Amino acid sequence: MVRVIDELAHRVEEQGISLAGVHNCAHLGILAPYLETITAQQLVGVILTTSEALVHPFGGRERMLGTNPIGIGVPAAPNPLVVDLATSVVSMGKVLDHLERGLDLEAGWAVDADGNPTTDPLAATVGALSPFGGPKGYALGLAIEALVATLTGTALGKAVGGTLDTNMPVSKGDLVLLIQPRILAGTDSFDQVSDYLSNVRSSQPRYATEPVRVPGDGTRHRRARFLEKGLDIDDALWDQLLDCSTTQIHSLRGTLHEEPYRRMRDPR
Amino acid sequence: MVRVIDELAHRVEEQGISLAGVHNCAHLGILAPYLETITAQQLVGVILTTSEALVHPFGGRERMLGTNPIGIGVPAAPNPLVVDLATSVVSMGKVLDHLERGLDLEAGWAVDADGNPTTDPLAATVGALSPFGGPKGYALGLAIEALVATLTGTALGKAVGGTLDTNMPVSKGDLVLLIQPRILAGTDSFDQVSDYLSNVRSSQPRYATEPVRVPGDGTRHRRARFLEKGLDIDDALWDQLLDCSTTQIHSLRGTLHEEPYRRMRDPR
């Protein structure tokens, strides 16, 4: 993906716009870091990606759609606007995290194998995730599924494999679009967007004690806190990571043994 | 907008992708008809557009965002997949329609001038529309606001004018992206998407009596019914239309006087 972005960033300076359809690429994890790479070059970026079917249609119960995130990055100061959102309410990773921690899911996150809403994480793992925002999130996820498959020649719905079971070949696709605003809009300035985001932050909040936030504000806050105080990692996951670090993922070893991200308890 | 699409459709056959940033264009109304024009040419289309600030941020109460719809069209048979959704739960048009009909709004559609959720359409007209899907719909609407303004050189947030008050100059923008899948993915076939949409429709529904629908199914159904039975138009709006047809919008006159869309009562 880094190579794709580098190539697109090179081409976009001449053409103003460049698009890559990617297949046979492993799970991208979160899109935000890639979008930050793009906005750091004063470019606008959009990334769409599909994944194994986990989400039921609005009005349905079967897993027919991936969590199909949409990522949009627009340069701004002091921080770019980076939006990275799955079209499901939550990721299956969050469900599994709740399962391991013994926590209930929130209402509306998932349905069980019979299509009934559930807050039991175990029931959700054999059921399906719910689309965010009802019919609109479903429509958006479906459009991303069709758009990505059409433009990358990759699979759709239940035919997508390899993002949950990493022993399977990956048959999902990714779309990466870069745009050079200087060429399209004739300006290098992102002051207008920066001012706007600042106005949104200082607009009247719903509750006086909770200022309005812009997407990314919470993540930046958590990142700063984690860098200072360390990460809260579930025991089983921590053991798995340590195990990986001595067996498969050698590049992790140094980091984990030096423990720059110390574990912390009750960080919330 | 029709001219923009024609020009982009011409260029996309050579370049594979073409993007237009549009300014000084009047309110587009709904995006779906434009997307249908694009998919009829076996092209993929994405349209983003901004509008006067009517939507409050998640966690906020002031009108800071337009209803900022996203439209995506992908060719398929027998019908294309056309998704056209505002990033607010509903449009202000729907609120005004409820006001004129004397109906309450549904919970979650809007807040009043103090930022409290309201089902009173009159209170909503001086309050703000709510983003769909909570923080995610807010994030998407904000990204569209920033993306469109950056790439078209148009205004953001409260600085956008001319889409509600048509006596003001229009300062919103539109982005239109066309992609020729044959050039990017090397195929002219949309069979895969057609099969997928068919699979989604025939997947297990939440309730046995209500089959799963794909975005556009409901609209096509309603369009067929309206063509057969006529449109249900509020008396005041009907009189306005008749008045327009004899004063300003001469092209409407023939249509209205011939009444191919007869008025109907209680069509629901």
XYZ file of C-alpha atoms in Angstrom:
536
model
C 0.000 0.000 0.000
C 2.910 2.345 0.762
C 4.311 1.619 -2.701
C 0.908 2.281 -4.275
C 0.657 5.659 -2.545
C 4.211 6.586 -3.545
C 3.492 5.787 -7.181
C 0.181 7.676 -7.165
C 1.747 10.684 -5.415
C 4.358 10.803 -8.171
C 1.788 10.687 -10.969
C -0.685 13.083 -9.383
C 1.726 15.999 -9.629
C 1.395 15.879 -13.412
C -2.130 14.652 -13.939
C -3.918 16.232 -10.998
C -5.672 12.954 -10.211
C -4.524 9.352 -9.945
C -6.389 6.189 -9.042
C -5.149 2.695 -8.253
C -7.202 -0.475 -8.076
C -5.364 -2.920 -5.834
C -5.881 -6.673 -5.591
C -4.017 -9.397 -3.717
C -3.103 -6.974 -0.913
C -3.393 -8.158 2.709
C -5.848 -6.596 5.201
C -5.063 -2.889 5.525
C -5.988 -2.685 9.212
C -6.906 0.973 9.714
C -6.848 3.450 6.826
C -5.998 6.593 8.821
C -2.181 6.184 8.806
C -2.201 5.876 4.997
C -4.387 8.970 4.732
C -1.996 10.852 7.029
C 0.844 9.919 4.661
C -1.177 11.392 1.787
C -2.241 14.624 3.527
C 1.350 15.185 4.738
C 2.196 15.664 1.050
C -0.540 18.320 0.771
C -2.658 15.939 -1.279
C -6.276 14.906 -0.911
C -6.854 11.161 -0.582
C -9.766 8.724 -0.643
C -9.368 5.021 0.171
C -12.124 2.413 -0.132
C -11.608 -1.234 0.720
C -13.669 -4.419 1.010
C -13.334 -7.377 3.395
C -14.899 -10.740 4.201
C -18.679 -10.603 4.558
C -19.592 -9.840 8.199
C -22.406 -7.281 7.893
C -26.093 -8.006 7.311
C -28.185 -5.887 4.928
C -30.681 -3.488 6.508
C -33.792 -5.656 6.745
C -31.699 -8.835 6.448
C -29.821 -11.188 8.741
C -27.139 -12.920 6.648
C -23.539 -11.761 6.348
C -23.605 -10.247 2.856
C -21.236 -7.248 3.062
C -17.760 -6.517 4.314
C -17.263 -3.825 6.915
C -16.205 -1.787 3.848
C -14.593 1.309 5.324
C -14.354 4.693 3.643
C -11.321 6.854 4.332
C -11.042 10.517 3.348
C -8.083 12.790 4.055
C -7.945 16.561 3.466
C -4.893 18.649 4.417
C -5.449 21.236 7.149
C -3.494 22.920 9.945
C -2.489 22.143 12.637
C -3.826 18.641 11.853
C -5.292 17.204 8.655
C -8.925 16.133 8.554
C -8.755 12.353 8.463
C -11.997 10.376 8.434
C -11.753 6.588 8.556
C -14.995 4.785 9.240
C -16.299 1.275 8.749
C -19.831 1.036 7.355
C -20.667 -1.354 10.207
C -21.407 0.155 13.642
C -18.260 -1.529 15.005
C -15.577 -3.892 13.716
C -15.514 -7.621 14.474
C -12.229 -6.840 16.263
C -14.187 -4.776 18.783
C -16.653 -7.642 19.278
C -13.764 -10.065 19.877
C -12.154 -7.593 22.264
C -15.412 -7.425 24.259
C -15.582 -11.231 24.225
C -12.068 -11.539 25.635
C -12.698 -8.879 28.274
C -16.067 -10.405 29.235
C -18.017 -7.253 28.366
C -21.480 -6.980 26.805
C -21.870 -5.340 23.419
C -23.905 -2.159 23.142
C -27.401 -2.481 21.667
C -27.474 -2.123 17.884
C -23.969 -3.430 17.190
C -24.843 -6.944 16.039
C -27.420 -9.690 15.532
C -27.228 -13.389 16.487
C -27.425 -16.357 14.100
C -31.226 -16.017 13.978
C -31.061 -12.338 13.036
C -32.182 -11.087 16.444
C -30.355 -8.105 17.962
C -27.885 -9.288 20.623
C -25.504 -7.846 23.194
C -23.751 -11.203 23.704
C -20.355 -11.030 21.968
C -20.209 -14.824 21.507
C -23.609 -14.820 19.781
C -22.434 -11.955 17.572
C -19.365 -13.889 16.381
C -21.706 -16.462 14.794
C -24.256 -13.815 13.771
C -23.576 -10.635 11.856
C -22.509 -7.037 12.446
C -25.129 -4.330 11.862
C -24.629 -1.515 9.344
C -24.246 1.928 10.942
C -27.108 4.381 10.515
C -29.635 1.787 9.338
C -30.536 1.881 5.628
C -28.051 4.649 4.799
C -24.989 2.855 6.194
C -26.167 -0.309 4.441
C -26.509 1.574 1.146
C -23.060 3.104 1.530
C -21.455 -0.260 2.357
C -23.181 -1.876 -0.618
C -22.013 0.887 -2.963
C -18.432 0.482 -1.701
C -18.662 -3.297 -2.200
C -19.824 -2.837 -5.824
C -17.496 0.065 -6.597
C -14.345 -1.639 -5.322
C -15.122 -5.013 -6.931
C -15.977 -3.399 -10.287
C -12.824 -1.308 -10.436
C -10.350 -3.851 -9.050
C -11.805 -7.074 -10.507
C -12.056 -8.581 -7.019
C -14.782 -10.634 -5.327
C -18.041 -9.518 -3.679
C -20.004 -10.551 -0.601
C -19.545 -14.124 0.556
C -16.992 -14.773 -2.200
C -14.486 -12.473 -0.452
C -11.899 -14.419 1.526
C -8.545 -14.086 3.208
C -9.084 -11.107 5.511
C -10.212 -13.109 8.554
C -8.611 -16.454 7.752
C -5.090 -15.492 6.729
C -4.424 -18.994 5.371
C -6.837 -18.227 2.495
C -5.836 -16.249 -0.597
C -6.967 -12.615 -0.270
C -9.755 -11.877 -2.746
C -10.829 -8.421 -1.555
C -9.849 -5.189 -3.258
C -8.719 -1.655 -2.448
C -9.200 1.638 -4.276
C -6.828 4.521 -3.674
C -7.558 7.940 -5.170
C -5.188 10.883 -4.886
C -5.929 14.434 -6.004
C -3.604 17.439 -6.216
C -5.821 20.416 -5.249
C -3.367 22.912 -6.759
C -4.099 21.519 -10.226
C -7.878 21.187 -9.839
C -8.707 24.226 -7.694
C -5.641 26.308 -8.486
C -4.688 26.856 -4.862
C -2.165 25.515 -2.396
C -3.938 27.008 0.597
C -5.811 24.897 3.083
C -6.522 27.873 5.356
C -10.226 27.801 4.564
C -10.593 24.198 5.767
C -8.418 24.864 8.818
C -10.572 27.849 9.779
C -13.742 25.842 9.232
C -12.604 22.970 11.456
C -11.682 25.502 14.105
C -15.178 27.053 13.834
C -16.801 23.631 14.183
C -14.751 22.885 17.326
C -15.754 26.201 18.890
C -19.442 25.951 17.926
C -22.017 25.526 20.707
C -21.878 22.015 22.157
C -24.894 19.894 23.064
C -23.627 19.755 26.660
C -21.660 22.694 28.009
C -18.911 20.495 29.476
C -18.231 18.539 26.280
C -16.830 20.677 23.453
C -17.595 19.678 19.867
C -14.893 17.491 18.378
C -13.675 16.974 14.845
C -12.955 13.407 13.619
C -9.410 12.516 14.648
C -9.369 14.697 17.778
C -10.163 11.721 20.025
C -7.598 9.504 18.316
C -4.865 12.102 18.648
C -5.740 12.524 22.323
C -5.590 8.757 22.910
C -2.358 8.404 20.938
C -0.705 11.073 23.087
C -1.961 9.376 26.262
C -0.814 5.923 25.129
C 2.632 7.269 24.258
C 2.841 8.702 27.746
C 1.122 6.010 29.822
C 1.286 2.872 27.718
C -1.325 0.621 26.133
C -3.908 -1.504 27.875
C -3.556 -4.923 26.242
C -5.570 -8.002 27.192
C -3.374 -10.725 28.838
C -4.070 -13.353 26.187
C -3.276 -10.918 23.370
C -0.113 -9.799 25.134
C 1.065 -13.387 25.405
C 0.259 -13.932 21.737
C 2.276 -10.853 20.812
C 5.241 -11.999 22.915
C 4.946 -15.416 21.303
C 4.861 -13.899 17.819
C 7.839 -11.743 18.646
C 10.034 -14.769 19.372
C 8.708 -16.969 16.599
C 7.251 -15.172 13.585
C 7.350 -11.419 13.756
C 10.977 -10.806 14.604
C 10.742 -7.096 13.963
C 8.363 -6.784 16.920
C 10.816 -8.319 19.372
C 12.905 -5.261 20.093
C 9.891 -3.051 20.543
C 8.113 -5.406 22.901
C 11.148 -6.222 25.005
C 12.008 -2.577 25.422
C 8.373 -1.953 26.312
C 8.086 1.660 25.140
C 4.321 1.103 25.259
C 4.012 -0.182 28.782
C 0.862 -1.976 29.776
C -1.510 -0.099 31.952
C -4.539 -1.080 33.952
C -7.891 0.670 34.000
C -6.903 3.404 31.563
C -10.443 4.635 30.863
C -24.624 19.475 -14.607
C -25.723 17.609 -17.755
C -23.029 19.460 -19.699
C -20.432 18.574 -17.065
C -21.335 14.884 -17.269
C -21.248 14.934 -21.086
C -17.796 16.503 -21.068
C -16.464 14.067 -18.445
C -17.986 11.074 -20.271
C -16.150 12.174 -23.406
C -12.802 12.500 -21.632
C -13.106 9.351 -19.540
C -12.999 7.120 -22.605
C -9.388 8.126 -23.177
C -8.110 8.744 -19.671
C -10.054 6.152 -17.704
C -10.905 8.715 -15.040
C -12.170 12.290 -15.138
C -13.075 14.690 -12.363
C -14.863 18.051 -12.444
C -15.032 20.600 -9.663
C -18.140 22.709 -10.240
C -18.949 26.091 -8.742
C -21.778 28.544 -9.330
C -24.199 25.725 -10.155
C -27.723 25.850 -8.708
C -29.049 23.265 -6.218
C -28.857 19.817 -7.835
C -31.993 18.508 -6.121
C -31.508 14.735 -6.060
C -28.339 13.136 -7.451
C -29.848 9.814 -8.575
C -31.024 10.948 -12.045
C -27.505 12.201 -12.863
C -26.026 8.911 -11.661
C -28.521 7.007 -13.830
C -27.313 9.046 -16.816
C -23.754 7.995 -15.979
C -24.435 4.288 -15.403
C -26.518 4.133 -18.620
C -23.206 4.805 -20.405
C -21.639 1.816 -18.597
C -19.575 4.190 -16.490
C -19.048 4.381 -12.739
C -19.910 7.730 -11.162
C -19.478 9.490 -7.839
C -21.084 12.871 -7.075
C -20.510 14.896 -3.910
C -22.136 18.220 -3.242
C -22.441 20.762 -0.433
C -25.319 23.028 0.586
C -26.278 25.695 3.091
C -25.483 24.742 6.690
C -28.479 22.925 8.221
C -26.877 20.033 10.117
C -25.409 20.144 13.633
C -22.147 18.347 14.474
C -22.436 15.178 16.585
C -22.166 16.570 20.116
C -23.103 20.045 18.880
C -26.249 22.065 18.282
C -25.413 24.758 15.712
C -25.966 24.458 11.974
C -22.385 23.890 10.806
C -22.681 21.456 7.873
C -24.732 21.115 4.720
C -26.802 17.995 4.192
C -23.848 17.044 1.952
C -25.094 14.058 -0.016
C -22.934 11.339 -1.493
C -24.047 9.686 -4.721
C -22.498 6.521 -6.151
C -23.591 4.762 -9.338
C -22.349 1.368 -10.558
C -23.721 -0.261 -13.731
C -25.618 -3.521 -13.213
C -28.492 -5.442 -14.796
C -31.448 -5.214 -14.880
C -31.000 -1.958 -12.939
C -27.865 -0.063 -11.969
C -26.912 0.282 -8.314
C -27.611 3.925 -7.530
C -27.016 5.171 -4.005
C -27.923 8.777 -3.233
C -27.974 9.692 0.436
C -27.808 12.889 2.429
C -25.523 12.774 5.463
C -28.407 14.137 7.543
C -31.127 11.708 8.663
C -33.631 13.565 6.480
C -33.666 16.648 4.269
C -35.114 20.005 5.318
C -37.577 19.430 2.480
C -38.978 16.465 4.403
C -39.279 18.572 7.559
C -41.148 21.287 5.618
C -43.370 18.648 4.037
C -44.260 17.352 7.530
C -44.907 20.921 8.662
C -47.309 21.563 5.784
C -49.094 18.242 6.319
C -49.317 18.795 10.092
C -47.338 15.628 10.888
C -44.799 15.083 13.696
C -41.196 14.330 12.832
C -39.711 10.978 13.859
C -37.379 10.995 16.867
C -33.751 11.606 15.949
C -34.377 13.684 12.843
C -33.726 17.148 14.264
C -33.027 19.376 17.264
C -34.677 22.663 18.251
C -32.961 26.046 18.624
C -31.668 25.010 22.083
C -30.130 21.809 20.751
C -32.765 19.537 22.289
C -34.154 16.688 20.165
C -37.573 17.610 18.810
C -40.395 16.033 16.819
C -42.038 19.428 16.175
C -41.378 20.366 12.527
C -41.715 24.096 13.250
C -39.097 23.884 16.040
C -36.814 21.969 13.671
C -36.972 24.690 11.014
C -35.312 27.080 13.472
C -33.082 24.350 14.955
C -30.890 21.955 13.019
C -31.066 18.600 11.244
C -29.232 15.692 12.866
C -26.474 13.761 11.074
C -27.417 10.154 10.235
C -25.711 7.396 12.187
C -24.364 9.673 14.935
C -20.598 10.352 14.869
C -20.027 8.428 11.637
C -22.570 10.342 9.559
C -21.209 13.575 11.050
C -17.652 12.563 10.096
C -18.711 11.689 6.561
C -20.610 14.960 6.123
C -17.642 16.942 7.444
C -15.254 15.137 5.075
C -17.545 15.892 2.115
C -17.748 19.561 3.187
C -13.916 19.822 3.302
C -13.316 17.717 0.181
C -15.762 19.629 -2.028
C -14.676 23.065 -0.814
C -10.967 22.244 -1.224
C -11.354 20.891 -4.759
C -13.858 23.437 -6.086
C -12.700 26.558 -4.263
C -16.172 27.068 -2.810
C -17.364 28.057 0.674
C -17.728 25.948 3.842
C -20.253 25.760 6.671
C -22.154 28.936 7.449
C -20.449 30.739 4.559
C -22.373 28.603 2.039
C -25.372 30.450 0.581
C -27.846 30.348 -2.248
C -29.265 26.834 -1.966
C -32.156 27.761 0.348
C -32.500 31.440 -0.500
C -32.379 31.467 -4.275
C -31.989 35.252 -4.328
C -28.434 34.812 -2.962
C -25.465 33.890 -5.163
C -24.762 30.152 -4.935
C -21.483 29.538 -3.089
C -21.639 25.752 -2.691
C -19.684 23.314 -4.858
C -20.101 19.981 -6.617
C -17.609 17.247 -7.431
C -18.309 14.822 -10.246
C -16.034 11.816 -10.793
C -16.421 9.413 -13.710
C -14.472 6.184 -14.164
C -14.383 3.866 -17.172
C -14.075 0.360 -15.628
C -12.876 -1.147 -18.924
C -9.688 0.901 -18.705
C -9.021 0.382 -14.981
C -10.198 -3.206 -14.463
C -9.955 -4.369 -18.056
C -13.503 -5.643 -18.229
C -16.818 -4.520 -19.677
C -18.815 -7.018 -17.676
C -21.016 -6.030 -14.776
C -22.365 -9.556 -14.328
C -20.554 -9.982 -11.027
C -22.269 -6.968 -9.471
C -25.636 -7.957 -10.961
C -25.318 -11.457 -9.466
C -24.274 -10.024 -6.110
C -27.254 -7.648 -5.919
C -29.513 -10.553 -6.800
C -27.934 -12.625 -3.996
C -28.456 -9.778 -1.505
C -32.130 -9.484 -2.485
C -32.664 -13.232 -2.012
C -30.725 -13.443 1.271
C -32.663 -14.266 4.448
C -34.750 -11.280 5.572
C -35.105 -10.107 9.155
C -38.864 -10.633 8.870
C -40.145 -13.391 6.590
C -42.752 -11.157 4.941
C -40.338 -8.350 4.051
C -37.693 -9.369 1.490
C -34.301 -7.650 1.601
C -34.117 -4.663 -0.711
C -31.256 -3.042 -2.571
C -31.016 0.790 -2.635
C -33.180 2.053 -5.497
C -35.711 -0.804 -5.323
C -38.130 1.293 -3.276
C -37.698 4.321 -5.518
C -38.316 2.304 -8.667
C -41.424 0.824 -7.072
C -42.720 4.261 -6.097
C -41.889 5.733 -9.489
C -43.906 3.012 -11.217
C -46.821 3.575 -8.837
C -46.728 7.369 -9.277
C -46.666 7.006 -13.055
C -49.740 4.829 -12.806
C -51.670 6.519 -9.993
C -50.320 10.052 -9.852
C -48.459 12.068 -7.215
C -49.751 13.161 -3.836
C -48.959 16.870 -3.712
C -49.876 19.207 -0.851
C -52.523 21.794 -1.865
C -50.316 24.814 -1.154
C -47.431 23.338 -3.148
C -49.765 22.447 -6.010
C -51.016 26.030 -6.162
C -47.412 27.288 -6.107
C -46.533 24.979 -8.973
C -49.526 26.130 -11.009
C -48.560 29.711 -10.272
C -44.940 29.073 -11.328
C -46.117 27.382 -14.468
C -47.903 30.505 -15.663
C -45.336 33.008 -14.456
C -41.776 31.739 -14.171
C -41.271 28.145 -15.184
C -42.927 28.065 -18.549
C -41.581 24.648 -19.377
C -43.691 23.190 -16.561
C -46.924 24.538 -17.964
C -47.625 21.854 -20.503
C -46.827 19.067 -18.082
C -49.012 20.402 -15.315
C -51.954 21.305 -17.488
C -51.956 17.916 -19.134
C -51.711 16.405 -15.658
C -49.907 13.178 -16.555
C -49.072 12.970 -12.826
C -52.561 13.237 -11.400
C -52.940 14.122 -7.747
C -53.988 11.334 -5.473
C -55.209 11.172 -1.911
C -53.969 8.845 0.772
C -51.485 6.995 -1.440
C -49.620 5.294 1.446
